[in-house]
Tab-separated table of C-alpha atoms in Angstrom:
chain	number	residue	atom	x	y	z
A	1	MET	CA	0.425	-38.024	-33.887
A	2	GLN	CA	-2.378	-39.835	-35.400
A	3	TYR	CA	-5.384	-38.080	-37.148
A	4	THR	CA	-9.065	-39.054	-37.929
A	5	THR	CA	-11.833	-37.217	-39.591
A	6	LEU	CA	-14.204	-35.144	-37.611
A	7	GLY	CA	-17.413	-37.468	-37.770
A	8	SER	CA	-18.671	-37.394	-41.385
A	9	THR	CA	-16.950	-34.253	-42.259
A	10	GLY	CA	-14.004	-33.824	-44.422
A	11	ILE	CA	-11.921	-32.169	-41.677
A	12	SER	CA	-8.866	-33.922	-39.967
A	13	VAL	CA	-8.336	-33.783	-36.362
A	14	SER	CA	-5.415	-35.191	-34.100
A	15	ARG	CA	-6.557	-38.164	-31.858
A	16	LEU	CA	-6.307	-35.887	-28.788
A	17	CYS	CA	-7.880	-32.471	-28.378
A	18	LEU	CA	-6.397	-30.026	-25.895
A	19	GLY	CA	-8.961	-28.647	-23.532
A	20	CYS	CA	-8.307	-25.180	-22.710
A	21	MET	CA	-10.574	-24.866	-19.608
A	22	SER	CA	-7.152	-24.663	-17.766
A	23	TYR	CA	-5.970	-21.560	-19.316
A	24	GLY	CA	-6.961	-18.022	-18.635
A	25	THR	CA	-6.627	-16.850	-15.229
A	26	PRO	CA	-6.410	-18.174	-11.633
A	27	THR	CA	-8.946	-15.474	-10.423
A	28	TRP	CA	-11.609	-17.704	-12.052
A	29	ARG	CA	-10.573	-20.906	-10.382
A	30	PRO	CA	-7.360	-21.457	-8.380
A	31	TRP	CA	-6.200	-24.246	-10.587
A	32	VAL	CA	-6.238	-22.350	-13.891
A	33	LEU	CA	-3.167	-21.118	-15.320
A	34	SER	CA	-2.156	-17.556	-16.211
A	35	GLU	CA	-1.466	-16.798	-19.985
A	36	GLU	CA	2.205	-16.667	-19.336
A	37	ASP	CA	2.061	-20.261	-17.619
A	38	ALA	CA	-0.252	-21.579	-20.341
A	39	ARG	CA	1.866	-20.690	-23.347
A	40	PRO	CA	4.319	-23.648	-23.266
A	41	PHE	CA	1.358	-26.137	-23.246
A	42	PHE	CA	0.142	-24.742	-26.631
A	43	ARG	CA	3.605	-24.601	-27.840
A	44	ARG	CA	4.170	-28.370	-26.836
A	45	ALA	CA	0.818	-29.495	-28.142
A	46	ILE	CA	1.473	-27.927	-31.558
A	47	GLU	CA	4.930	-29.334	-31.738
A	48	ALA	CA	3.720	-32.768	-31.042
A	49	GLY	CA	1.141	-32.716	-33.845
A	50	ILE	CA	-2.096	-31.860	-32.060
A	51	ASN	CA	-4.288	-29.641	-34.156
A	52	PHE	CA	-7.436	-29.604	-32.277
A	53	PHE	CA	-8.341	-27.287	-29.271
A	54	ASP	CA	-11.347	-26.784	-27.459
A	55	THR	CA	-12.393	-24.002	-25.256
A	56	ALA	CA	-15.718	-22.088	-24.483
A	57	ASP	CA	-16.874	-18.558	-23.686
A	58	MET	CA	-17.714	-19.256	-19.917
A	59	TYR	CA	-14.003	-20.704	-19.311
A	60	ALA	CA	-12.477	-17.921	-17.087
A	61	LEU	CA	-15.585	-15.615	-18.400
A	62	GLY	CA	-13.695	-15.182	-21.796
A	63	MET	CA	-10.095	-15.242	-20.879
A	64	SER	CA	-9.544	-18.825	-21.944
A	65	GLU	CA	-10.655	-17.753	-25.611
A	66	GLU	CA	-8.251	-14.835	-25.381
A	67	VAL	CA	-5.351	-16.805	-24.270
A	68	THR	CA	-6.036	-19.746	-26.699
A	69	GLY	CA	-6.572	-17.467	-29.621
A	70	ARG	CA	-3.170	-15.352	-29.022
A	71	ALA	CA	-1.171	-18.813	-28.474
A	72	LEU	CA	-2.569	-20.616	-31.337
A	73	ARG	CA	-1.852	-17.534	-33.724
A	74	GLU	CA	1.605	-17.475	-32.528
A	75	TYR	CA	2.564	-21.055	-32.334
A	76	GLY	CA	0.215	-22.680	-34.905
A	77	HIS	CA	-0.702	-22.411	-38.690
A	78	MET	CA	-4.514	-21.211	-38.360
A	79	ASP	CA	-5.242	-23.042	-41.817
A	80	GLU	CA	-4.258	-26.456	-40.086
A	81	ILE	CA	-5.768	-25.722	-36.585
A	82	VAL	CA	-9.369	-26.903	-35.687
A	83	LEU	CA	-10.497	-24.392	-33.151
A	84	ALA	CA	-13.585	-25.223	-31.161
A	85	SER	CA	-15.474	-23.152	-28.548
A	86	LYS	CA	-18.880	-23.412	-26.845
A	87	VAL	CA	-22.134	-21.358	-25.989
A	88	TYR	CA	-24.782	-21.712	-23.224
A	89	TRP	CA	-23.727	-20.902	-19.685
A	90	PRO	CA	-24.064	-17.413	-18.203
A	91	MET	CA	-21.453	-14.827	-19.065
A	92	ALA	CA	-23.009	-12.114	-16.765
A	93	PRO	CA	-25.966	-11.320	-14.562
A	94	GLY	CA	-29.170	-11.095	-16.252
A	95	PRO	CA	-31.518	-13.281	-18.380
A	96	ASN	CA	-30.102	-12.668	-21.793
A	97	ARG	CA	-26.536	-13.568	-21.334
A	98	ARG	CA	-27.042	-17.121	-21.162
A	99	GLY	CA	-28.856	-19.984	-22.908
A	100	LEU	CA	-29.556	-20.852	-26.616
A	101	SER	CA	-31.964	-18.134	-27.722
A	102	ARG	CA	-31.100	-16.763	-31.279
A	103	LYS	CA	-30.108	-13.291	-29.393
A	104	HIS	CA	-27.628	-14.920	-27.135
A	105	ILE	CA	-26.093	-17.400	-29.642
A	106	VAL	CA	-25.423	-14.674	-32.176
A	107	GLN	CA	-24.219	-12.107	-29.568
A	108	ALA	CA	-22.061	-14.754	-27.895
A	109	CYS	CA	-20.357	-16.013	-31.312
A	110	GLU	CA	-19.653	-12.392	-32.157
A	111	ALA	CA	-17.857	-11.893	-28.917
A	112	SER	CA	-16.074	-15.096	-29.118
A	113	LEU	CA	-14.774	-14.301	-32.486
A	114	THR	CA	-13.311	-10.936	-31.112
A	115	ARG	CA	-11.555	-12.851	-28.114
A	116	LEU	CA	-10.220	-15.537	-30.350
A	117	GLY	CA	-9.134	-13.237	-32.936
A	118	VAL	CA	-10.384	-15.233	-35.748
A	119	ASP	CA	-12.899	-14.697	-38.696
A	120	ALA	CA	-14.510	-18.040	-38.070
A	121	ILE	CA	-14.923	-20.838	-35.272
A	122	ASP	CA	-14.244	-24.284	-36.788
A	123	LEU	CA	-16.496	-26.081	-34.451
A	124	TYR	CA	-19.211	-24.158	-32.463
A	125	GLN	CA	-20.851	-26.267	-29.897
A	126	ILE	CA	-23.917	-25.920	-27.626
A	127	HIS	CA	-22.455	-26.482	-24.240
A	128	ARG	CA	-25.737	-28.005	-23.073
A	129	PHE	CA	-29.429	-28.314	-24.258
A	130	ASP	CA	-31.727	-25.575	-23.346
A	131	ALA	CA	-35.072	-26.663	-21.672
A	132	VAL	CA	-36.521	-23.118	-22.325
A	133	THR	CA	-35.547	-22.183	-26.016
A	134	PRO	CA	-37.206	-24.308	-28.720
A	135	ILE	CA	-34.474	-26.392	-30.428
A	136	GLU	CA	-35.759	-24.888	-33.913
A	137	GLU	CA	-34.892	-21.411	-32.797
A	138	THR	CA	-31.308	-22.632	-31.603
A	139	LEU	CA	-30.696	-24.507	-34.697
A	140	ALA	CA	-31.859	-21.637	-37.029
A	141	ALA	CA	-29.509	-19.410	-35.076
A	142	LEU	CA	-26.551	-21.617	-35.717
A	143	ASP	CA	-27.671	-22.023	-39.440
A	144	HIS	CA	-27.438	-18.194	-39.528
A	145	LEU	CA	-24.003	-18.310	-38.201
A	146	VAL	CA	-22.879	-21.032	-40.689
A	147	GLN	CA	-24.370	-19.305	-43.691
A	148	SER	CA	-22.598	-15.955	-42.632
A	149	GLY	CA	-19.385	-17.758	-42.552
A	150	LYS	CA	-18.689	-17.170	-38.837
A	151	VAL	CA	-18.788	-20.790	-37.995
A	152	ARG	CA	-17.929	-23.816	-40.202
A	153	TYR	CA	-19.379	-26.735	-38.184
A	154	ILE	CA	-21.598	-27.195	-35.100
A	155	GLY	CA	-21.553	-29.813	-32.261
A	156	ALA	CA	-23.184	-30.226	-28.928
A	157	SER	CA	-22.249	-31.483	-25.574
A	158	SER	CA	-23.798	-33.613	-23.019
A	159	GLY	CA	-27.656	-34.284	-23.183
A	160	TRP	CA	-30.127	-37.066	-23.458
A	161	ALA	CA	-29.981	-39.298	-26.555
A	162	TRP	CA	-33.625	-38.175	-27.467
A	163	GLN	CA	-32.646	-34.653	-27.572
A	164	PHE	CA	-29.542	-34.999	-29.670
A	165	ALA	CA	-31.810	-37.216	-32.011
A	166	ARG	CA	-34.548	-34.651	-32.274
A	167	ALA	CA	-32.150	-31.956	-33.176
A	168	LEU	CA	-30.663	-34.024	-35.891
A	169	GLY	CA	-34.052	-34.788	-37.202
A	170	THR	CA	-34.914	-31.121	-37.347
A	171	SER	CA	-32.030	-30.144	-39.012
A	172	ASP	CA	-32.605	-32.619	-41.843
A	173	LEU	CA	-36.201	-31.567	-42.062
A	174	GLU	CA	-35.299	-27.971	-42.371
A	175	GLY	CA	-32.322	-28.296	-44.328
A	176	TRP	CA	-30.065	-26.729	-41.960
A	177	PRO	CA	-26.524	-27.833	-40.850
A	178	ARG	CA	-26.296	-30.892	-38.443
A	179	PHE	CA	-24.485	-31.445	-35.289
A	180	VAL	CA	-21.333	-33.284	-36.415
A	181	SER	CA	-19.890	-33.924	-32.767
A	182	MET	CA	-20.926	-34.813	-29.423
A	183	GLN	CA	-18.854	-33.710	-26.348
A	184	ASN	CA	-20.089	-35.908	-23.568
A	185	HIS	CA	-18.980	-37.478	-20.163
A	186	TYR	CA	-17.188	-40.701	-20.949
A	187	ASN	CA	-14.527	-42.679	-19.194
A	188	LEU	CA	-13.823	-45.867	-17.533
A	189	LEU	CA	-15.621	-44.900	-14.444
A	190	TYR	CA	-18.640	-43.432	-16.290
A	191	ARG	CA	-19.976	-45.578	-19.268
A	192	GLU	CA	-23.618	-44.710	-19.285
A	193	GLU	CA	-23.306	-43.027	-22.689
A	194	GLU	CA	-22.723	-46.556	-24.133
A	195	ARG	CA	-26.391	-47.398	-23.582
A	196	GLU	CA	-28.022	-44.866	-26.153
A	197	MET	CA	-25.889	-41.778	-26.947
A	198	ILE	CA	-22.668	-43.657	-28.330
A	199	PRO	CA	-24.863	-46.068	-30.596
A	200	LEU	CA	-26.766	-43.165	-31.824
A	201	CYS	CA	-23.415	-41.171	-32.711
A	202	GLU	CA	-21.910	-44.291	-34.386
A	203	PHE	CA	-25.027	-44.743	-36.826
A	204	GLU	CA	-25.251	-41.134	-37.421
A	205	LYS	CA	-21.471	-40.900	-38.036
A	206	ILE	CA	-21.014	-38.282	-35.187
A	207	ALA	CA	-17.714	-37.542	-33.694
A	208	VAL	CA	-17.572	-38.358	-29.886
A	209	LEU	CA	-15.254	-36.070	-28.151
A	210	PRO	CA	-15.253	-37.325	-24.446
A	211	TRP	CA	-14.834	-34.757	-21.495
A	212	SER	CA	-13.267	-35.662	-18.342
A	213	PRO	CA	-11.505	-38.709	-19.794
A	214	LEU	CA	-9.580	-39.179	-16.716
A	215	ALA	CA	-12.420	-38.941	-14.333
A	216	ARG	CA	-11.237	-35.673	-12.675
A	217	GLY	CA	-7.737	-37.185	-12.009
A	218	LEU	CA	-9.067	-40.381	-10.403
A	219	LEU	CA	-7.766	-42.455	-13.507
A	220	ALA	CA	-4.515	-40.508	-13.380
A	221	GLY	CA	-3.597	-41.669	-9.845
A	222	THR	CA	-3.627	-38.184	-8.662
A	223	ARG	CA	-6.389	-38.503	-5.902
A	224	SER	CA	-6.366	-40.969	-3.037
A	225	ALA	CA	-10.056	-41.781	-2.951
A	226	LEU	CA	-13.180	-40.995	-4.548
A	227	ASP	CA	-14.080	-38.214	-2.203
A	228	ASP	CA	-10.539	-36.927	-2.122
A	229	ARG	CA	-10.513	-33.041	-1.788
A	230	THR	CA	-6.800	-32.443	-0.890
A	231	SER	CA	-4.387	-34.161	-3.144
A	232	THR	CA	-4.387	-31.446	-5.815
A	233	THR	CA	-5.380	-27.635	-6.155
A	234	ARG	CA	-8.271	-28.612	-8.460
A	235	ALA	CA	-9.593	-31.526	-6.364
A	236	ALA	CA	-9.833	-28.904	-3.502
A	237	HIS	CA	-11.762	-26.473	-5.515
A	238	ASP	CA	-13.613	-28.465	-8.301
A	239	ALA	CA	-17.104	-28.459	-6.585
A	240	TYR	CA	-18.577	-29.959	-10.043
A	241	ALA	CA	-16.635	-33.203	-9.549
A	242	VAL	CA	-18.067	-34.170	-6.302
A	243	GLY	CA	-20.586	-36.927	-6.795
A	244	LEU	CA	-19.609	-37.732	-10.451
A	245	TYR	CA	-18.172	-40.844	-9.246
A	246	GLU	CA	-19.439	-43.233	-6.516
A	247	GLY	CA	-19.120	-46.607	-4.962
A	248	GLU	CA	-16.478	-49.427	-4.123
A	249	LYS	CA	-16.709	-50.798	-7.733
A	250	ASP	CA	-15.463	-47.502	-9.183
A	251	TRP	CA	-12.467	-47.767	-7.103
A	252	GLU	CA	-11.931	-51.259	-8.305
A	253	ILE	CA	-11.510	-49.990	-11.801
A	254	VAL	CA	-8.968	-47.405	-10.424
A	255	ASP	CA	-7.045	-50.188	-9.001
A	256	ALA	CA	-7.186	-52.330	-12.255
A	257	THR	CA	-5.919	-49.289	-14.073
A	258	ARG	CA	-2.948	-48.949	-11.670
A	259	ALA	CA	-2.297	-52.589	-11.855
A	260	ILE	CA	-2.090	-52.753	-15.736
A	261	ALA	CA	-0.247	-49.539	-15.827
A	262	ALA	CA	2.395	-51.157	-13.466
A	263	GLU	CA	2.670	-54.062	-15.772
A	264	ARG	CA	3.179	-52.193	-18.701
A	265	GLY	CA	5.413	-49.580	-17.122
A	266	VAL	CA	3.350	-46.629	-18.092
A	267	PRO	CA	1.434	-43.972	-16.330
A	268	MET	CA	-2.102	-44.635	-15.388
A	269	ALA	CA	-3.436	-41.890	-17.682
A	270	GLN	CA	-1.980	-43.648	-20.620
A	271	ILE	CA	-4.113	-46.802	-19.898
A	272	ALA	CA	-7.137	-44.837	-19.401
A	273	LEU	CA	-6.732	-42.850	-22.409
A	274	ALA	CA	-5.732	-45.797	-24.522
A	275	TRP	CA	-9.016	-47.651	-23.364
A	276	LEU	CA	-11.032	-44.535	-24.771
A	277	LEU	CA	-9.017	-44.627	-27.954
A	278	SER	CA	-9.855	-48.296	-28.554
A	279	LYS	CA	-13.457	-47.660	-28.701
A	280	PRO	CA	-14.369	-47.005	-32.368
A	281	ALA	CA	-16.693	-44.180	-31.767
A	282	VAL	CA	-14.388	-41.931	-29.964
A	283	THR	CA	-12.842	-39.539	-32.155
A	284	ALA	CA	-10.573	-37.512	-29.640
A	285	PRO	CA	-10.668	-37.414	-25.872
A	286	ILE	CA	-10.505	-33.631	-24.577
A	287	ILE	CA	-7.439	-33.773	-22.277
A	288	GLY	CA	-6.571	-31.005	-19.650
A	289	ALA	CA	-3.048	-30.340	-18.454
A	290	THR	CA	-1.690	-27.992	-16.069
A	291	LYS	CA	1.782	-29.705	-15.710
A	292	MET	CA	3.877	-30.688	-18.665
A	293	TYR	CA	4.236	-34.339	-17.731
A	294	GLN	CA	0.295	-34.654	-17.996
A	295	LEU	CA	0.494	-33.505	-21.573
A	296	ASP	CA	3.341	-35.863	-22.346
A	297	GLU	CA	1.520	-38.820	-20.809
A	298	ALA	CA	-1.451	-38.013	-22.813
A	299	LEU	CA	0.573	-38.047	-26.197
A	300	GLY	CA	2.125	-41.205	-25.239
A	301	ALA	CA	-1.500	-42.824	-25.007
A	302	VAL	CA	-1.999	-42.464	-28.598
A	303	ASP	CA	0.489	-45.071	-29.663
A	304	LEU	CA	-0.585	-47.569	-26.962
A	305	THR	CA	-2.704	-50.464	-27.808
A	306	LEU	CA	-4.477	-52.508	-25.080
A	307	SER	CA	-4.890	-56.390	-25.560
A	308	VAL	CA	-8.469	-57.594	-25.340
A	309	ASP	CA	-7.537	-59.081	-21.854
A	310	GLU	CA	-6.482	-55.862	-20.504
A	311	ILE	CA	-9.663	-54.072	-21.883
A	312	THR	CA	-11.868	-56.964	-20.271
A	313	ARG	CA	-9.821	-56.431	-17.049
A	314	LEU	CA	-10.590	-52.777	-17.040
A	315	GLU	CA	-14.303	-53.094	-17.824
A	316	ALA	CA	-15.100	-56.143	-15.414
A	317	SER	CA	-15.855	-54.105	-12.234
A	318	TYR	CA	-18.232	-51.454	-13.922
A	319	ARG	CA	-21.599	-51.318	-12.482
A	320	PRO	CA	-24.585	-49.021	-13.779
A	321	HIS	CA	-24.605	-45.353	-12.575
A	322	ALA	CA	-27.160	-42.605	-12.201
A	323	VAL	CA	-26.766	-40.304	-15.124
A	324	LYS	CA	-24.364	-37.536	-14.428
A	325	GLY	CA	-22.861	-34.435	-16.434
A	326	HIS	CA	-26.117	-33.229	-18.304
A	327	GLU	CA	-26.534	-30.460	-16.002
């Protein structure tokens, strides 16, 4: 495994982050694994050198955090593990169990700490920006958590570059902790983040942690078409994925990925992940795995270096997209 620093911090993270949305209980989503079925993935990841794990309170409504915490405490050394979670989405009916108010952030963090079974969360991220709560209130609440020792670093996920820049500026003005990471929608089929967000992150030395690096399986070859809803259990039930990718040019990129994978004699997923890892701004793609071969394929991407010609071929068919993934 290769390691790098998390943005401008001194903390070291593996070049792959295991996303734990797929672990918890299938009663939340049919494609989510139970705790018993999920445990081998944590063990394999840790044995392979992955020390970076990402979950969120809303994944399986807390069960992902419970499963993740128990598995990491059993298989890993918590002093080496970098554990990330997130807050924003509703956890229950009612107006105060959601968003980024001071009340919800503090209460949600306390609940996450209990479910994870840890004293502090290494990277606590806002899952989206809150259009209702002033950013000053959100950042002050996060500062409170850092100062109280419950959170070590803070990050953000998916938003406009102006929102992120304003948050960084506000933190600097008030002397509060800055966001050290941006978890955003970025892959071969969706590169709109290259316009403003990624240059901002590079300039500010912010870690980029792409979600959906394989475009919901399209870049892994598991779906037969952009609108495929039958090839996998997730494809059949992942309503959020509908509309994320569109157009003939997107499928041309899938074909190019497939062709280069065939030439190399490696799985498509390795080519797509190797492309992301070739980008200087990218710290660690967040990978999901519900089958062991998916995790093994991702691990193989870390040591795969694409040629300039291969990168050019992968990028040649890209066309601008509407912004997707902020909501």
